[in-house]
C-alpha cells in the first residue's frame, strides 16, 4: 500500500499512466477492429458471443503476459546471430507475429478484392467462416496484439500497477466499443480495406523491429490518424453524392 501511495504522489507516474493508457487504447481498438472483421463473417446469432470471447481472451492474455514481465525484459538477450546480427526471443516473437499479421491482411485483402466463387487461393475453401475457425483466428490475433501491448508497456514504464491499470482501461474500452464498431464496419465496407492496410502496416513494423530497425510508434499512429481522416472525408463525400449533392458533377 505504501508503494502505491508513493507512486500516486509522483507526477511523472501520472504522466506515464496517461501516455500508456492512450497507447493501450489505440492498440486495443486495433485489436477490436480485426476481431470485428472476423466475427462479421459469422452468422448473426454467433457474432456478439464471438466478440465477447475474443475480448475476454485479449484481457486474459494481457494479464497473463504482465505476470511474465521479468521474463519479457530478459527476453532481449541475444540467443543467436545471423550475418553478424543478434536475435533475441523478443525479436523472434515480433517477427513471427508480424509475419502472421501480414499473412492475415493479405488473405483478407484477397477475399475483398477478388472473391472467387470456387474458393480462396490461400486455403482452398469457401469464404464462409466456421465458429471454431473464427475463435482460433481471434486467439492468434489477440496473442500478437497482447505481446505488442505488453512490450510497449514495458518500454514506457517499469511499474507493473500502471501497466495493469492501462490494460484494464483498454479492455474496458474494447468491451464498450465492440458492438457499435462492428455495426459501423458492417455499414461501411470500405473501412475494412483501411483496417486491413493498418494490419499490414503493423505487421511490417513488427517485422522491422524484430530485425533491429526501430520504428517510432508516433509515426505509425500519425499515418493511421491521417488515413482515418481521409476515409472520413470520403465517407462524407459518398453520403453527399447519395443525397444528390455531388459537387463534381455539373
Tab-separated table of C-alpha atoms in Angstrom:
chain	number	residue	atom	x	y	z
A	1	UNK	CA	0.000	0.000	0.000
A	2	UNK	CA	2.840	2.396	0.862
A	3	UNK	CA	4.418	1.681	-2.518
A	4	UNK	CA	1.138	2.507	-4.294
A	5	UNK	CA	0.802	5.761	-2.326
A	6	UNK	CA	4.361	6.692	-3.265
A	7	UNK	CA	3.593	6.056	-6.942
A	8	UNK	CA	0.367	8.086	-6.736
A	9	UNK	CA	2.264	11.056	-5.323
A	10	UNK	CA	4.716	11.165	-8.233
A	11	UNK	CA	3.600	13.441	-11.144
A	12	UNK	CA	5.874	11.552	-13.554
A	13	UNK	CA	3.941	8.373	-12.774
A	14	UNK	CA	0.642	10.069	-13.707
A	15	UNK	CA	2.133	11.299	-16.995
A	16	UNK	CA	3.361	7.772	-17.742
A	17	UNK	CA	-0.072	6.376	-16.855
A	18	UNK	CA	-1.942	8.761	-19.186
A	19	UNK	CA	0.515	8.108	-22.020
A	20	UNK	CA	0.364	4.345	-21.567
A	21	UNK	CA	-3.449	4.320	-21.340
A	22	UNK	CA	-3.606	6.219	-24.643
A	23	UNK	CA	-1.200	3.768	-26.307
A	24	UNK	CA	-3.009	0.719	-24.927
A	25	UNK	CA	-6.412	2.055	-26.031
A	26	UNK	CA	-5.085	2.560	-29.587
A	27	UNK	CA	-3.685	-0.989	-29.632
A	28	UNK	CA	-6.935	-2.272	-28.120
A	29	UNK	CA	-9.046	-0.580	-30.802
A	30	UNK	CA	-6.754	-2.043	-33.490
A	31	UNK	CA	-7.267	-5.464	-31.901
A	32	UNK	CA	-11.022	-4.891	-31.779
A	33	UNK	CA	-11.245	-3.832	-35.432
A	34	UNK	CA	-9.817	-7.147	-36.547
A	35	UNK	CA	-11.996	-9.092	-34.113
A	36	UNK	CA	-14.976	-7.297	-35.697
A	37	UNK	CA	-13.814	-8.108	-39.254
A	38	UNK	CA	-13.571	-11.806	-38.375
A	39	UNK	CA	-16.821	-12.058	-36.373
A	40	UNK	CA	-18.831	-10.219	-39.045
A	41	UNK	CA	-18.312	-13.302	-41.241
A	42	UNK	CA	-20.205	-15.455	-38.741
A	43	UNK	CA	-23.984	-15.966	-38.620
A	44	UNK	CA	-25.692	-13.040	-36.860
A	45	UNK	CA	-26.617	-15.048	-33.730
A	46	UNK	CA	-22.950	-16.004	-33.141
A	47	UNK	CA	-21.272	-12.641	-33.729
A	48	UNK	CA	-21.730	-10.963	-30.346
A	49	UNK	CA	-20.750	-14.105	-28.424
A	50	UNK	CA	-17.583	-14.485	-30.516
A	51	UNK	CA	-16.691	-10.819	-29.949
A	52	UNK	CA	-17.106	-11.220	-26.182
A	53	UNK	CA	-14.935	-14.332	-26.200
A	54	UNK	CA	-12.319	-12.502	-28.276
A	55	UNK	CA	-12.200	-9.538	-25.893
A	56	UNK	CA	-12.100	-11.873	-22.888
A	57	UNK	CA	-9.157	-13.737	-24.412
A	58	UNK	CA	-7.424	-10.394	-25.050
A	59	UNK	CA	-7.777	-9.468	-21.363
A	60	UNK	CA	-6.594	-12.888	-20.123
A	61	UNK	CA	-3.556	-12.851	-22.418
A	62	UNK	CA	-2.525	-9.331	-21.486
A	63	UNK	CA	-2.812	-10.009	-17.745
A	64	UNK	CA	-1.004	-13.346	-18.124
A	65	UNK	CA	1.819	-11.658	-20.017
A	66	UNK	CA	2.001	-8.953	-17.336
A	67	UNK	CA	2.793	-11.767	-14.906
A	68	UNK	CA	5.825	-12.617	-17.020
A	69	UNK	CA	7.193	-9.068	-17.309
A	70	UNK	CA	10.518	-10.160	-15.809
A	71	UNK	CA	10.833	-12.859	-18.481
A	72	UNK	CA	9.906	-10.389	-21.234
A	73	UNK	CA	12.603	-7.983	-20.047
A	74	UNK	CA	15.176	-10.817	-20.065
A	75	UNK	CA	13.941	-11.933	-23.498
A	76	UNK	CA	16.037	-9.165	-25.052
A	77	UNK	CA	19.244	-11.141	-24.500
A	78	UNK	CA	20.705	-12.454	-27.813
A	79	UNK	CA	20.195	-16.164	-28.465
A	80	UNK	CA	21.904	-16.475	-31.871
A	81	UNK	CA	23.438	-14.391	-34.658
A	82	UNK	CA	22.832	-14.297	-38.422
A	83	UNK	CA	25.327	-12.386	-40.597
A	84	UNK	CA	26.558	-10.533	-37.537
A	85	UNK	CA	23.071	-9.500	-36.338
A	86	UNK	CA	21.989	-10.880	-32.952
A	87	UNK	CA	18.403	-12.075	-32.455
A	88	UNK	CA	16.658	-12.371	-29.087
A	89	UNK	CA	13.467	-14.241	-28.208
A	90	UNK	CA	11.674	-10.882	-28.257
A	91	UNK	CA	12.873	-10.301	-31.823
A	92	UNK	CA	11.697	-13.751	-32.893
A	93	UNK	CA	8.273	-13.190	-31.306
A	94	UNK	CA	7.917	-9.835	-33.075
A	95	UNK	CA	8.958	-11.309	-36.436
A	96	UNK	CA	6.593	-14.278	-36.080
A	97	UNK	CA	3.718	-12.006	-35.040
A	98	UNK	CA	4.447	-9.584	-37.876
A	99	UNK	CA	4.504	-12.402	-40.441
A	100	UNK	CA	1.163	-13.657	-39.156
A	101	UNK	CA	-0.402	-10.179	-39.424
A	102	UNK	CA	0.949	-9.690	-42.964
A	103	UNK	CA	-0.350	-13.125	-43.983
A	104	UNK	CA	-3.768	-12.433	-42.424
A	105	UNK	CA	-4.049	-9.000	-44.062
A	106	UNK	CA	-3.007	-10.384	-47.460
A	107	UNK	CA	-5.557	-13.194	-47.187
A	108	UNK	CA	-8.383	-10.827	-46.217
A	109	UNK	CA	-7.473	-8.273	-48.915
A	110	UNK	CA	-7.565	-11.089	-51.464
A	111	UNK	CA	-11.066	-12.036	-50.252
A	112	UNK	CA	-12.232	-8.425	-50.626
A	113	UNK	CA	-10.595	-7.630	-53.969
A	114	UNK	CA	-11.089	-10.925	-55.817
A	115	UNK	CA	-13.528	-13.304	-54.114
A	116	UNK	CA	-13.689	-16.315	-56.483
A	117	UNK	CA	-16.825	-18.434	-56.285
A	118	UNK	CA	-14.876	-21.692	-56.109
A	119	UNK	CA	-12.887	-20.719	-53.023
A	120	UNK	CA	-9.874	-18.853	-51.761
A	121	UNK	CA	-6.423	-19.383	-53.275
A	122	UNK	CA	-4.837	-19.442	-49.817
A	123	UNK	CA	-6.801	-22.286	-48.257
A	124	UNK	CA	-8.891	-23.853	-50.995
A	125	UNK	CA	-12.125	-23.335	-49.068
A	126	UNK	CA	-15.120	-21.102	-49.382
A	127	UNK	CA	-15.328	-17.702	-47.773
A	128	UNK	CA	-17.769	-18.953	-45.073
A	129	UNK	CA	-16.058	-18.956	-41.680
A	130	UNK	CA	-16.881	-21.541	-39.026
A	131	UNK	CA	-17.257	-20.587	-35.367
A	132	UNK	CA	-14.256	-22.642	-34.252
A	133	UNK	CA	-12.058	-21.234	-37.028
A	134	UNK	CA	-13.101	-17.698	-36.069
A	135	UNK	CA	-12.154	-18.262	-32.412
A	136	UNK	CA	-8.748	-19.700	-33.420
A	137	UNK	CA	-8.020	-16.686	-35.654
A	138	UNK	CA	-9.137	-14.287	-32.897
A	139	UNK	CA	-6.901	-16.151	-30.433
A	140	UNK	CA	-3.860	-15.722	-32.700
A	141	UNK	CA	-4.641	-12.036	-33.318
A	142	UNK	CA	-5.102	-11.454	-29.578
A	143	UNK	CA	-1.761	-13.134	-28.909
A	144	UNK	CA	0.081	-10.907	-31.393
A	145	UNK	CA	-1.548	-7.708	-30.127
A	146	UNK	CA	-1.099	-8.729	-26.491
A	147	UNK	CA	2.637	-9.274	-26.972
A	148	UNK	CA	2.927	-5.893	-28.709
A	149	UNK	CA	0.838	-4.296	-25.954
A	150	UNK	CA	2.976	-5.638	-23.105
A	151	UNK	CA	6.272	-4.897	-24.875
A	152	UNK	CA	5.016	-1.326	-25.365
A	153	UNK	CA	4.077	-1.136	-21.686
A	154	UNK	CA	7.468	-2.454	-20.548
A	155	UNK	CA	9.178	0.133	-22.745
A	156	UNK	CA	7.172	3.023	-21.269
A	157	UNK	CA	7.171	2.320	-17.526
A	158	UNK	CA	8.834	-0.063	-15.041
A	159	UNK	CA	5.766	-0.029	-12.726
A	160	UNK	CA	3.514	-3.088	-13.041
A	161	UNK	CA	0.456	-1.438	-11.334
A	162	UNK	CA	0.469	1.246	-14.057
A	163	UNK	CA	0.606	-1.459	-16.734
A	164	UNK	CA	-2.339	-3.292	-15.124
A	165	UNK	CA	-4.459	-0.123	-14.954
A	166	UNK	CA	-3.683	0.748	-18.590
A	167	UNK	CA	-4.569	-2.772	-19.780
A	168	UNK	CA	-7.847	-2.801	-17.808
A	169	UNK	CA	-8.841	0.603	-19.212
A	170	UNK	CA	-8.035	-0.520	-22.771
A	171	UNK	CA	-10.059	-3.741	-22.439
A	172	UNK	CA	-12.979	-1.795	-20.917
A	173	UNK	CA	-12.962	0.483	-23.968
A	174	UNK	CA	-12.905	-2.628	-26.179
A	175	UNK	CA	-15.961	-4.017	-24.368
A	176	UNK	CA	-17.901	-0.764	-24.693
A	177	UNK	CA	-16.978	-0.236	-28.349
A	178	UNK	CA	-17.332	-3.839	-29.574
A	179	UNK	CA	-20.887	-3.866	-30.917
A	180	UNK	CA	-21.030	-0.236	-32.198
A	181	UNK	CA	-17.707	-0.682	-34.024
A	182	UNK	CA	-18.795	-3.983	-35.586
A	183	UNK	CA	-22.023	-2.384	-36.838
A	184	UNK	CA	-20.096	0.612	-38.202
A	185	UNK	CA	-17.742	-1.693	-40.125
A	186	UNK	CA	-20.721	-3.641	-41.472
A	187	UNK	CA	-22.381	-0.421	-42.719
A	188	UNK	CA	-19.144	0.953	-44.198
A	189	UNK	CA	-17.330	-1.861	-46.032
A	190	UNK	CA	-14.566	0.455	-47.313
A	191	UNK	CA	-13.401	0.818	-43.721
A	192	UNK	CA	-12.484	-2.882	-43.811
A	193	UNK	CA	-9.867	-2.272	-46.511
A	194	UNK	CA	-8.430	0.629	-44.482
A	195	UNK	CA	-8.263	-1.586	-41.400
A	196	UNK	CA	-6.523	-4.331	-43.369
A	197	UNK	CA	-3.991	-1.784	-44.615
A	198	UNK	CA	-3.356	-0.876	-40.965
A	199	UNK	CA	-2.928	-4.573	-40.169
A	200	UNK	CA	-0.366	-4.865	-42.970
A	201	UNK	CA	1.493	-1.781	-41.723
A	202	UNK	CA	1.568	-3.005	-38.119
A	203	UNK	CA	2.807	-6.408	-39.293
A	204	UNK	CA	5.621	-4.871	-41.324
A	205	UNK	CA	6.519	-2.651	-38.364
A	206	UNK	CA	6.770	-5.665	-36.056
A	207	UNK	CA	8.989	-7.470	-38.582
A	208	UNK	CA	11.217	-4.386	-38.938
A	209	UNK	CA	11.574	-4.053	-35.151
A	210	UNK	CA	12.323	-7.757	-34.867
A	211	UNK	CA	15.078	-7.273	-37.454
A	212	UNK	CA	16.584	-4.457	-35.377
A	213	UNK	CA	15.146	-1.369	-37.131
A	214	UNK	CA	13.419	0.863	-34.578
A	215	UNK	CA	10.220	2.424	-35.933
A	216	UNK	CA	8.816	5.237	-33.712
A	217	UNK	CA	5.201	4.406	-32.854
A	218	UNK	CA	4.275	8.067	-33.165
A	219	UNK	CA	4.876	7.984	-36.921
A	220	UNK	CA	2.718	4.881	-37.275
A	221	UNK	CA	-0.198	6.351	-35.334
A	222	UNK	CA	0.111	9.704	-37.144
A	223	UNK	CA	-0.137	7.903	-40.506
A	224	UNK	CA	-3.130	5.913	-39.260
A	225	UNK	CA	-4.861	9.051	-37.966
A	226	UNK	CA	-4.294	10.842	-41.296
A	227	UNK	CA	-5.717	7.851	-43.191
A	228	UNK	CA	-8.770	7.790	-40.934
A	229	UNK	CA	-9.384	11.499	-41.599
A	230	UNK	CA	-9.122	10.934	-45.375
A	231	UNK	CA	-11.520	7.971	-45.184
A	232	UNK	CA	-13.904	10.099	-43.125
A	233	UNK	CA	-13.881	12.756	-45.845
A	234	UNK	CA	-14.515	10.066	-48.472
A	235	UNK	CA	-17.488	8.789	-46.466
A	236	UNK	CA	-18.922	12.315	-46.248
A	237	UNK	CA	-18.398	12.738	-49.998
A	238	UNK	CA	-20.219	9.487	-50.760
A	239	UNK	CA	-23.057	10.450	-48.450
A	240	UNK	CA	-23.396	13.811	-50.205
A	241	UNK	CA	-23.395	12.053	-53.594
A	242	UNK	CA	-26.215	9.750	-52.484
A	243	UNK	CA	-28.224	12.806	-51.491
A	244	UNK	CA	-27.731	14.259	-54.965
A	245	UNK	CA	-25.287	16.932	-53.885
A	246	UNK	CA	-22.123	15.685	-55.635
A	247	UNK	CA	-20.140	18.871	-56.391
A	248	UNK	CA	-18.032	17.091	-59.045
A	249	UNK	CA	-20.972	16.935	-61.407
A	250	UNK	CA	-22.075	19.987	-63.355
